[in-house]
Amino acid sequence: MKRRTSEVLEWARTLVEPALKAATGRLSPELGLAARYHFGWVDSRGAPLPEGRHGKGVRPTLALLSAEAAGAPAEVALPGAVAVELVHNFSLVHDDIVDNDAERRHRATVWKVFGVGDAIIVGDAMMGLAFELLLEESTPARSGAARDLVQATMAMIAGQYMDMSFNRRDTVGVAECWEMVSAKTGALLAYASAVGAILADAPPRTVEALRRFGQELGLCFQAVDDLLGIWGEPSVTGKPAGNDLRERKKSLPVAVALSSGTRAGETLADLYAQEHLDDEDIARAATLVEEAGGRAATAEAARDCMHRAAQALTAADLEQQPAEELLDLASFVVNREF
Amino acid sequence: MKRRTSEVLEWARTLVEPALKAATGRLSPELGLAARYHFGWVDSRGAPLPEGRHGKGVRPTLALLSAEAAGAPAEVALPGAVAVELVHNFSLVHDDIVDNDAERRHRATVWKVFGVGDAIIVGDAMMGLAFELLLEESTPARSGAARDLVQATMAMIAGQYMDMSFNRRDTVGVAECWEMVSAKTGALLAYASAVGAILADAPPRTVEALRRFGQELGLCFQAVDDLLGIWGEPSVTGKPAGNDLRERKKSLPVAVALSSGTRAGETLADLYAQEHLDDEDIARAATLVEEAGGRAATAEAARDCMHRAAQALTAADLEQQPAEELLDLASFVVNREF
């Protein structure tokens, strides 16, 4: 019988967290401290945190379910689940430096606590650990999983760089914005959704269907994230209201608004060109994005992606229960706060 | 007939540079620019530099010779040669941020030209590229070469971190200093010296002999680098005289001096504890390190390592000419400037 998403996430955590802790334990005590701090298991001095959590663990959960969807035990996916979580978190640690973000999940970021040098090195080490885990057994499935992970990682890095370069420009097209999202968020979620099947030696058709599901989920995830970046509740997102606007991010709703050809879009462009934005400007910018159709178009795109994600799961002969759980997890991710 | 080291380095460059340029060409144009700038092929705007060079290319040369030493054509080692050069250079790009170094090889460092964010991301991408190259063919030899590279990379990162953490301490033991050097410099040079044999499917005994050679060469290399960091000619090293002392580095000669139990060692410790070091202090510190035996002990250790490196090459049935060229290359590296 199908489990609720909260149960699935908890089940995945029970399987993945010990393996993730063991992997992190390979780092030297000092370097490992920064990693364990980032994962929310300990405070900055290494004292265990009660209920230490590091986010929802969507990616490793996708990895475990993808093995089950391919008819294999979840445990087959474990090295892939840990590797994808390490790569995701390495990118967060480095991104927080790049974006100069002082907080993540209501806690000071790694570079803020341990310094930029330590944060760079612990991020490098987390990326290396991910490949170490996959490569320490030399089966063709493991090599394939490592090869696909490096490709997803390279796509993610390229996407992060595109995102960053958007900040240096006045305007960004909607198509290139989607291209960036597809690389930055889609590639790693596609990998997470397929790695269990890859490690289970599932047929290419099965792997590809799961990969497509993850790719669409990634686009959807980012669309929602972009909506939350403007209209999310600070108490929920852990970031100030309208944070993406304050940073003049060229997120999807903003890209749509800027290229809408509407009066509201033009006014938004003028506002974005201003030297300083105060709280009133930010509230006004949010209204302008909405008037220019940015909010509605992004929400619709999110629904379309979700629809295609669901379709992908019917395109291959997947085990029914894990496939349904994958879809529920996708809905959970997408319906976070709207 | 045995070639001169300058010829061998030039021959290796001719083989490796096109492949390295092709690999870098996979990055997006903007991200690729920072990489090409780092390698010295272009200026910060992308204009080609005449005689663009990026260092001597010792690691890729070792890789090619190690294939020949194992009786295989040098070309077999090419993906390994490019991968090891990418990993080495990713570490330089990140290290320059960590160490706050504004210059490398008489040019502004990547972070100084393109910003810290770009330098972090291009370093990540160079590391990823290295694994992508090795993993894109899925033979057991390639997987093995990738697995060993990740282990060498993790050791290198751990060593870099140890080195950095030494800066936060008042004193450092000689043994732990060697441990750091072995990880930071030895592991990747050991890999470079063995990867050609690994990719050539050479017997374990051959691979291990070459690895030992590279490990000892790494220790020797670092010992020499540490000597140059204090007594090197600024015109040759590209760094101010006594640079390592100004930065209060716990390099090998300093570690020896600090734990020598001599009067000079104690005076040095007092000097290192001072808030500010002027040029006169630095000259005095150099003299104290020498008086406390740090210079002689490090030079002797370098000679010992070189001796063991040579011995390692006789321990396996290697092809004679490439083995001799490996040894000459090692001498060249070690005899750089003393």
XYZ file of C-alpha atoms in Angstrom:
676
model
C 0.000 0.000 0.000
C 1.250 3.404 -1.019
C 2.948 5.353 1.780
C 2.389 9.008 2.502
C 5.165 11.333 1.309
C 6.110 12.264 4.862
C 6.579 8.551 5.605
C 8.614 8.039 2.441
C 10.889 10.971 3.288
C 11.368 9.629 6.808
C 12.088 6.120 5.509
C 14.663 7.511 3.074
C 16.307 9.562 5.788
C 16.639 6.481 7.992
C 18.456 4.685 5.183
C 20.544 7.560 3.828
C 21.609 9.517 6.888
C 23.875 6.839 8.405
C 25.595 6.377 5.030
C 25.943 10.122 4.583
C 27.379 10.437 8.089
C 29.812 7.604 7.380
C 30.927 9.309 4.160
C 31.416 12.638 5.933
C 33.323 10.776 8.628
C 36.080 10.078 6.104
C 37.076 13.732 6.144
C 39.621 14.959 8.675
C 37.969 15.977 11.977
C 38.265 19.714 11.275
C 37.137 19.573 7.669
C 34.407 17.113 8.630
C 33.128 19.561 11.238
C 32.273 22.143 8.588
C 30.437 19.453 6.608
C 28.510 18.158 9.629
C 27.640 21.730 10.560
C 26.330 22.338 7.054
C 24.173 19.203 7.225
C 22.682 20.504 10.467
C 23.865 17.605 12.616
C 26.068 19.684 14.905
C 26.606 23.286 15.920
C 29.709 25.226 14.919
C 31.702 23.652 17.776
C 30.629 20.118 16.986
C 27.981 19.663 19.692
C 25.160 17.453 18.357
C 21.936 19.267 17.558
C 18.720 17.634 18.677
C 16.682 16.735 15.614
C 19.574 17.823 13.415
C 18.121 18.117 9.916
C 19.523 19.281 6.629
C 16.508 19.925 4.463
C 13.910 17.516 3.202
C 16.246 15.084 1.464
C 14.246 15.107 -1.761
C 17.155 14.004 -3.972
C 18.207 10.899 -2.035
C 14.543 9.943 -1.666
C 14.119 10.147 -5.445
C 17.214 7.978 -5.836
C 15.896 5.235 -3.539
C 12.428 5.259 -5.129
C 13.953 5.039 -8.613
C 15.590 1.735 -7.696
C 12.264 0.425 -6.392
C 10.453 1.734 -9.481
C 12.884 -0.366 -11.544
C 12.047 -3.427 -9.456
C 15.191 -3.437 -7.309
C 15.623 -3.055 -3.544
C 16.114 0.558 -2.426
C 19.508 -0.340 -0.933
C 20.928 -0.735 -4.448
C 20.538 3.031 -4.870
C 22.247 3.953 -1.611
C 25.680 5.022 -2.970
C 23.890 7.077 -5.624
C 21.571 8.627 -3.048
C 24.481 9.688 -0.869
C 26.526 10.895 -3.855
C 23.744 13.086 -5.211
C 23.125 14.594 -1.779
C 26.848 15.344 -1.455
C 26.972 17.029 -4.861
C 23.845 19.049 -4.108
C 25.259 20.205 -0.802
C 28.726 20.951 -2.175
C 26.972 23.290 -4.605
C 25.039 24.950 -1.777
C 28.210 25.545 0.240
C 29.991 27.112 -2.739
C 26.881 29.007 -3.921
C 26.500 30.655 -0.541
C 29.976 32.146 -0.965
C 29.327 33.162 -4.571
C 25.979 34.771 -3.693
C 27.329 36.259 -0.465
C 24.455 34.628 1.440
C 24.934 34.770 5.194
C 22.019 32.483 6.074
C 20.594 29.182 4.909
C 17.730 27.383 6.617
C 17.774 29.954 9.420
C 21.417 29.217 10.248
C 24.653 31.024 9.417
C 26.207 29.620 6.232
C 29.464 27.641 6.277
C 31.639 30.479 4.979
C 30.086 32.827 7.537
C 31.015 30.488 10.395
C 34.268 28.903 9.203
C 35.553 31.460 6.674
C 35.661 31.471 2.873
C 38.806 29.320 2.656
C 37.357 26.484 4.718
C 34.054 26.681 2.840
C 35.804 26.384 -0.532
C 37.857 23.398 0.610
C 35.023 21.549 2.349
C 32.884 22.023 -0.774
C 35.662 20.563 -2.933
C 35.971 17.648 -0.524
C 32.209 16.964 -0.600
C 32.285 16.860 -4.411
C 35.263 14.494 -4.321
C 33.577 12.248 -1.735
C 30.595 11.802 -4.035
C 32.760 10.365 -6.798
C 34.840 8.364 -4.349
C 31.719 6.575 -3.105
C 30.519 5.624 -6.565
C 33.919 4.582 -7.850
C 35.110 2.481 -4.949
C 33.346 -0.532 -6.441
C 34.358 -1.052 -10.032
C 31.259 -2.531 -11.648
C 29.975 -1.199 -14.988
C 26.836 0.078 -13.205
C 28.929 2.049 -10.722
C 31.100 3.510 -13.494
C 27.975 4.447 -15.425
C 26.480 6.088 -12.344
C 29.717 8.039 -11.806
C 29.873 9.123 -15.450
C 26.275 10.346 -15.380
C 26.897 12.148 -12.094
C 29.857 14.034 -13.496
C 27.755 15.102 -16.480
C 24.913 16.254 -14.235
C 27.420 18.090 -12.032
C 28.988 19.847 -15.013
C 25.524 20.887 -16.224
C 24.682 22.162 -12.741
C 27.913 24.184 -12.579
C 27.269 25.641 -16.051
C 23.748 26.568 -14.919
C 25.016 28.215 -11.741
C 27.416 30.232 -13.816
C 24.677 31.290 -16.264
C 22.531 32.321 -13.301
C 25.363 34.388 -11.907
C 26.099 36.019 -15.265
C 22.416 36.983 -15.582
C 22.936 39.252 -12.579
C 25.436 41.304 -14.564
C 22.944 41.942 -17.356
C 19.976 44.297 -17.602
C 17.610 41.798 -19.139
C 17.318 38.077 -19.768
C 15.145 36.227 -22.271
C 12.572 33.709 -21.088
C 14.085 30.906 -23.203
C 17.607 31.347 -21.840
C 16.169 31.569 -18.360
C 14.589 28.131 -18.838
C 17.848 26.851 -20.309
C 19.632 28.010 -17.161
C 17.027 26.389 -14.896
C 17.196 23.161 -16.849
C 20.959 23.005 -16.273
C 21.108 24.409 -12.751
C 18.239 22.473 -11.177
C 16.981 20.007 -13.786
C 20.164 18.042 -14.433
C 20.805 16.952 -10.847
C 17.148 16.144 -10.124
C 17.063 14.120 -13.362
C 20.116 12.242 -12.139
C 18.626 11.709 -8.677
C 15.464 10.286 -10.240
C 17.371 7.816 -12.412
C 20.452 6.758 -10.450
C 18.664 3.971 -8.581
C 17.593 2.448 -11.893
C 21.130 2.889 -13.279
C 22.645 1.106 -10.289
C 19.974 -1.608 -10.617
C 21.074 -2.197 -14.234
C 17.568 -1.353 -15.447
C 16.880 -1.186 -19.205
C 17.699 2.164 -20.909
C 13.997 2.850 -21.506
C 13.292 2.732 -17.774
C 16.304 4.905 -16.942
C 15.301 7.477 -19.561
C 11.683 7.678 -18.383
C 12.826 8.308 -14.817
C 15.387 10.825 -15.992
C 12.685 12.727 -17.934
C 10.470 12.709 -14.870
C 13.282 14.214 -12.798
C 14.149 16.789 -15.420
C 10.543 18.075 -15.550
C 10.333 17.960 -11.775
C 13.465 20.104 -11.690
C 11.951 22.761 -13.912
C 8.807 22.697 -11.810
C 10.800 22.866 -8.586
C 12.712 25.909 -9.782
C 9.573 27.663 -11.042
C 8.061 27.228 -7.593
C 11.275 28.351 -5.954
C 11.251 31.485 -8.093
C 7.649 32.205 -7.096
C 8.582 31.760 -3.437
C 11.589 34.019 -3.945
C 9.136 36.850 -4.552
C 5.879 35.898 -2.842
C 7.010 33.315 -0.274
C 6.370 33.746 3.435
C 9.654 34.742 5.130
C 8.794 32.477 8.060
C 8.598 29.540 5.645
C 11.392 30.322 3.177
C 13.856 31.573 5.775
C 14.597 34.549 3.532
C 13.309 38.128 3.691
C 10.145 38.890 1.683
C 10.854 39.695 -1.960
C 14.455 38.589 -1.471
C 15.003 37.743 -5.159
C 13.804 41.212 -6.153
C 16.094 42.920 -3.672
C 18.964 41.056 -5.313
C 17.549 41.945 -8.756
C 17.533 38.283 -9.719
C 16.484 37.487 -13.265
C 14.263 34.653 -12.077
C 11.556 33.156 -14.310
C 8.718 35.509 -13.253
C 11.015 38.506 -13.695
C 12.284 37.303 -17.100
C 8.664 36.865 -18.259
C 7.722 40.321 -16.974
C 10.774 42.045 -18.487
C 10.070 40.599 -21.939
C 6.279 40.972 -21.724
C 6.134 44.192 -23.754
C 3.695 45.513 -21.146
C 3.772 48.881 -19.436
C 4.282 47.097 -16.122
C 7.291 45.284 -17.584
C 8.880 48.544 -18.682
C 8.309 50.145 -15.293
C 9.908 47.085 -13.673
C 12.973 47.477 -15.926
C 13.290 51.108 -14.819
C 12.979 50.069 -11.197
C 15.616 47.315 -11.609
C 17.967 49.936 -13.104
C 17.743 52.064 -9.933
C 20.783 52.211 -7.707
C 19.013 51.353 -4.458
C 15.776 49.472 -3.815
C 13.974 50.087 -0.519
C 11.176 47.937 0.905
C 8.541 50.002 -0.863
C 10.308 49.561 -4.228
C 10.426 45.838 -3.661
C 6.713 45.607 -2.893
C 6.052 47.669 -6.017
C 8.336 45.441 -8.113
C 6.409 42.370 -6.963
C 3.143 43.995 -8.047
C 4.656 44.941 -11.408
C 5.897 41.382 -12.049
C 2.381 40.153 -11.310
C 0.714 42.793 -13.524
C 3.092 41.947 -16.371
C 1.970 38.332 -16.180
C 5.153 36.924 -14.661
C 3.448 35.240 -11.728
C 0.666 33.582 -13.713
C 2.956 32.402 -16.522
C 5.421 30.862 -14.073
C 2.668 29.128 -12.118
C 1.241 27.760 -15.367
C 4.678 26.558 -16.495
C 5.065 24.794 -13.166
C 1.748 22.997 -13.703
C 2.755 22.013 -17.266
C 6.069 20.593 -16.117
C 4.296 18.655 -13.400
C 1.955 17.232 -16.003
C 4.863 16.133 -18.203
C 6.640 14.650 -15.199
C 3.573 12.510 -14.509
C 3.383 11.457 -18.152
C 7.026 10.384 -18.148
C 6.281 7.919 -15.349
C 3.637 6.169 -17.447
C 5.998 5.808 -20.421
C 7.930 2.847 -19.004
C 6.965 -0.303 -17.139
C 7.617 0.884 -13.630
C 6.595 -0.756 -10.394
C 3.287 0.816 -9.495
C 3.730 1.691 -5.820
C 7.137 3.416 -6.071
C 5.978 5.212 -9.236
C 2.987 6.572 -7.336
C 5.216 7.554 -4.445
C 7.526 9.360 -6.874
C 4.573 11.305 -8.211
C 3.343 12.162 -4.729
C 6.817 13.339 -3.801
C 6.846 15.527 -6.912
C 3.494 17.066 -5.935
C 4.756 17.615 -2.423
C 7.787 19.458 -3.736
C 5.716 21.582 -6.074
C 2.860 22.367 -3.736
C 5.165 23.487 -0.955
C 3.559 26.836 -0.382
C 1.000 27.729 -2.932
C 68.452 7.435 -27.419
C 67.529 9.270 -24.251
C 66.133 12.764 -24.844
C 67.048 15.829 -22.847
C 64.449 16.917 -20.268
C 63.725 20.140 -22.153
C 62.929 18.049 -25.225
C 60.763 15.675 -23.225
C 58.788 18.569 -21.699
C 58.316 20.103 -25.153
C 57.246 16.756 -26.637
C 54.722 16.287 -23.815
C 53.374 19.792 -24.270
C 52.837 19.153 -27.981
C 50.755 16.097 -27.135
C 48.904 17.381 -24.094
C 48.133 21.010 -24.869
C 45.687 20.358 -27.748
C 43.808 17.839 -25.590
C 43.796 20.238 -22.643
C 42.510 23.028 -24.875
C 39.813 20.742 -26.266
C 38.735 19.825 -22.728
C 38.621 23.466 -21.652
C 36.637 24.184 -24.822
C 33.749 22.194 -23.392
C 33.086 24.921 -20.845
C 30.773 27.789 -21.704
C 32.634 30.661 -23.414
C 32.646 32.868 -20.318
C 33.612 30.138 -17.868
C 36.133 28.813 -20.391
C 37.739 32.258 -20.581
C 38.725 32.177 -16.915
C 40.229 28.712 -17.430
C 42.137 29.727 -20.585
C 43.366 32.835 -18.792
C 44.598 30.707 -15.910
C 46.470 28.387 -18.288
C 48.187 31.441 -19.754
C 46.827 30.970 -23.284
C 44.892 34.256 -23.390
C 44.731 37.571 -21.573
C 41.777 38.550 -19.396
C 39.751 39.588 -22.472
C 40.462 36.430 -24.417
C 43.174 37.741 -26.769
C 45.740 34.988 -27.450
C 49.077 35.413 -25.739
C 52.184 34.720 -27.780
C 54.007 31.753 -26.272
C 51.150 31.287 -23.866
C 52.452 28.939 -21.206
C 51.096 27.616 -17.970
C 54.039 26.253 -16.088
C 56.371 23.439 -16.971
C 53.770 20.711 -17.340
C 55.650 18.308 -15.081
C 52.571 16.263 -14.140
C 51.317 15.488 -17.666
C 54.893 14.708 -18.733
C 55.198 12.199 -15.893
C 51.906 10.663 -17.015
C 53.059 10.173 -20.608
C 56.442 8.773 -19.580
C 54.785 6.353 -17.174
C 52.884 4.772 -20.076
C 56.126 4.430 -22.026
C 57.927 3.062 -18.983
C 55.254 0.360 -18.854
C 55.874 -0.447 -22.513
C 52.812 1.324 -23.942
C 52.560 4.257 -26.365
C 52.435 7.648 -24.645
C 49.026 8.356 -26.209
C 47.456 5.750 -23.899
C 48.180 8.108 -21.010
C 46.672 11.196 -22.629
C 43.311 11.322 -20.788
C 45.175 10.774 -17.527
C 47.736 13.456 -18.383
C 45.003 15.997 -19.092
C 42.971 14.964 -16.052
C 45.892 15.320 -13.646
C 46.769 18.734 -15.087
C 43.144 19.836 -14.651
C 43.056 18.668 -11.033
C 46.386 20.344 -10.277
C 45.187 23.606 -11.791
C 41.757 23.496 -10.159
C 43.620 23.302 -6.860
C 45.805 26.295 -7.796
C 42.755 28.401 -8.713
C 41.025 27.588 -5.417
C 44.248 27.835 -3.381
C 44.894 31.343 -4.662
C 41.558 32.410 -3.184
C 42.163 30.569 0.068
C 45.669 32.023 0.435
C 44.580 35.457 -0.782
C 47.358 35.374 -3.400
C 47.034 38.143 -5.972
C 49.761 36.863 -8.302
C 50.841 33.566 -9.800
C 53.572 33.203 -12.386
C 53.893 37.000 -12.628
C 50.218 37.392 -13.584
C 47.137 38.378 -11.610
C 45.336 35.293 -10.244
C 41.924 34.224 -11.539
C 39.980 35.528 -8.532
C 41.801 38.845 -8.789
C 40.775 39.263 -12.446
C 37.355 37.580 -12.582
C 36.228 37.764 -8.946
C 35.978 35.144 -6.200
C 32.643 33.766 -7.431
C 33.913 33.035 -10.937
C 37.139 31.569 -9.575
C 35.250 29.173 -7.298
C 32.980 28.014 -10.114
C 35.700 27.639 -12.758
C 37.749 25.617 -10.275
C 34.773 23.338 -9.635
C 34.300 22.953 -13.385
C 37.980 22.064 -13.941
C 37.756 19.363 -11.281
C 34.577 18.011 -12.888
C 36.160 18.046 -16.355
C 39.013 15.864 -15.125
C 36.614 13.118 -14.062
C 34.446 13.577 -17.147
C 37.451 12.885 -19.393
C 38.431 9.696 -17.621
C 34.900 8.373 -17.290
C 33.629 8.994 -20.781
C 35.044 5.652 -21.877
C 33.875 2.866 -19.633
C 36.760 0.418 -19.605
C 38.040 -1.081 -16.336
C 41.350 0.786 -16.853
C 39.539 4.111 -17.177
C 37.393 3.424 -14.091
C 40.506 2.458 -12.181
C 42.271 5.634 -13.297
C 39.254 7.694 -12.209
C 39.064 5.945 -8.836
C 42.744 6.526 -8.160
C 42.418 10.159 -9.245
C 39.596 10.793 -6.812
C 41.679 9.283 -4.019
C 44.691 11.415 -4.932
C 42.437 14.476 -5.136
C 40.930 13.796 -1.725
C 44.422 13.387 -0.253
C 45.492 16.646 -1.897
C 42.470 18.490 -0.484
C 43.119 17.056 2.986
C 46.747 18.179 2.675
C 45.748 21.685 1.607
C 43.478 21.891 4.581
C 46.204 20.695 6.956
C 48.552 23.294 5.480
C 45.964 26.002 6.044
C 45.277 24.875 9.596
C 49.020 25.026 10.354
C 48.816 28.781 9.789
C 46.451 29.068 12.739
C 48.894 27.371 15.083
C 52.050 28.599 16.799
C 54.111 25.544 16.070
C 54.046 22.437 13.917
C 55.951 19.181 14.325
C 58.326 17.979 11.643
C 56.483 14.660 11.275
C 53.075 16.228 10.751
C 54.642 18.670 8.337
C 55.871 15.738 6.231
C 52.459 14.109 6.514
C 50.899 17.280 5.137
C 53.420 17.456 2.283
C 52.889 13.812 1.448
C 49.150 14.445 1.071
C 49.252 17.907 -0.480
C 51.981 17.351 -3.065
C 52.932 13.682 -2.975
C 49.565 12.122 -3.730
C 48.949 13.897 -7.040
C 52.544 13.499 -8.252
C 52.335 9.798 -7.350
C 49.170 9.584 -9.401
C 50.732 11.474 -12.323
C 53.688 9.097 -12.298
C 51.482 5.994 -12.384
C 48.399 6.892 -14.414
C 49.973 6.027 -17.755
C 50.793 2.557 -16.482
C 47.288 2.224 -15.035
C 45.708 3.166 -18.372
C 48.098 0.756 -20.114
C 46.836 -2.081 -17.903
C 50.341 -2.630 -16.578
C 50.913 -5.196 -13.791
C 50.343 -3.911 -10.223
C 54.055 -4.188 -9.454
C 54.892 -1.734 -12.228
C 52.126 0.661 -11.199
C 53.259 0.576 -7.587
C 56.925 1.214 -8.419
C 55.978 4.250 -10.498
C 53.628 5.459 -7.794
C 56.393 5.223 -5.192
C 58.722 7.132 -7.491
C 56.148 9.925 -7.830
C 55.431 10.000 -4.109
C 59.116 10.507 -3.279
C 59.452 13.033 -6.075
C 56.516 14.909 -4.531
C 58.197 15.101 -1.142
C 61.406 16.237 -2.810
C 59.559 18.784 -4.932
C 57.890 20.297 -1.880
C 61.119 20.376 0.114
C 62.712 22.347 -2.729
C 59.662 24.583 -3.011
C 59.895 25.313 0.707
C 63.575 26.202 0.359
C 62.758 28.512 -2.546
C 59.919 30.038 -0.516
C 62.597 31.406 1.812
C 65.825 31.609 -0.200
C 64.553 31.657 -3.794
C 65.360 34.496 -6.183
C 62.239 36.666 -6.575
C 62.987 37.015 -10.304
C 62.811 33.226 -10.602
C 60.031 32.331 -8.175
C 57.771 35.242 -9.083
C 57.248 35.874 -5.379
C 58.873 38.435 -3.067
C 61.999 37.290 -1.215
C 61.257 35.396 1.968
C 57.587 35.267 1.023
C 56.842 32.156 3.089
C 58.330 33.836 6.162
C 56.293 36.993 5.653
C 53.209 34.773 5.639
C 54.587 32.913 8.673
C 54.226 29.609 6.844
C 55.051 26.466 8.777
C 57.036 25.068 5.888
C 59.535 22.213 6.349
C 62.616 24.384 7.127
C 60.571 26.413 9.606
C 59.095 23.307 11.258
C 62.591 21.868 11.647
C 63.891 25.142 13.099
C 60.975 25.590 15.504
C 61.419 22.097 16.937
C 65.236 22.165 16.905
C 65.567 23.070 20.581
C 68.231 25.599 19.561
C 68.492 29.203 20.674
C 67.949 30.263 17.046
C 64.731 28.226 16.949
C 63.429 29.925 20.088
C 64.261 33.355 18.731
C 62.459 32.447 15.526
C 59.366 31.433 17.503
C 59.409 34.828 19.248
C 59.756 36.572 15.911
C 56.866 34.570 14.400
C 54.726 35.618 17.369
C 55.255 39.307 16.578
C 52.307 41.229 15.171
C 54.116 42.728 12.206
C 57.197 41.531 10.292
C 59.161 44.103 8.282
C 61.813 43.291 5.666
C 64.555 43.307 8.270
C 62.631 40.823 10.452
C 62.194 38.554 7.464
C 65.892 38.576 6.606
C 66.595 37.832 10.254
C 64.053 34.997 10.311
C 65.747 33.431 7.265
C 69.092 33.533 9.052
C 67.558 32.021 12.186
C 65.985 29.148 10.223
C 69.386 28.463 8.721
C 71.194 28.683 12.076
C 68.663 26.304 13.617
C 69.461 23.740 10.924
C 66.213 24.092 8.964
C 67.873 24.765 5.631
C 70.421 21.949 5.802
C 67.930 19.372 7.093
C 65.422 20.195 4.353
C 68.062 20.055 1.639
C 69.243 16.715 2.982
C 65.695 15.377 3.089
C 65.261 16.459 -0.526
C 68.375 14.493 -1.503
C 67.173 11.426 0.409
C 63.776 11.519 -1.271
C 65.442 11.846 -4.637
C 67.548 8.818 -3.856
C 64.499 6.762 -2.912
C 62.698 7.946 -6.055
C 65.575 6.631 -8.157
C 65.535 3.342 -6.270
C 61.825 2.898 -6.885
C 62.430 3.012 -10.624
C 64.812 0.074 -10.419
C 62.337 -2.035 -8.474
C 60.203 -2.994 -11.468
C 60.920 -4.041 -15.026
C 60.523 -0.682 -16.698
C 61.515 0.285 -20.198
C 64.981 1.739 -19.885
C 64.753 4.954 -21.906
C 61.522 6.316 -20.383
C 62.728 5.293 -16.913
C 65.887 7.325 -17.447
C 63.855 10.231 -18.754
C 61.650 10.033 -15.658
C 64.709 10.227 -13.463
C 66.139 13.162 -15.424
C 62.818 14.944 -15.137
C 62.888 14.346 -11.399
C 66.383 15.825 -11.155
C 65.294 18.784 -13.233
C 62.386 19.454 -10.885
C 64.565 19.143 -7.831
C 67.560 21.082 -9.083
C 65.464 24.020 -10.163
C 67.387 26.659 -8.313
C 69.952 25.259 -5.961
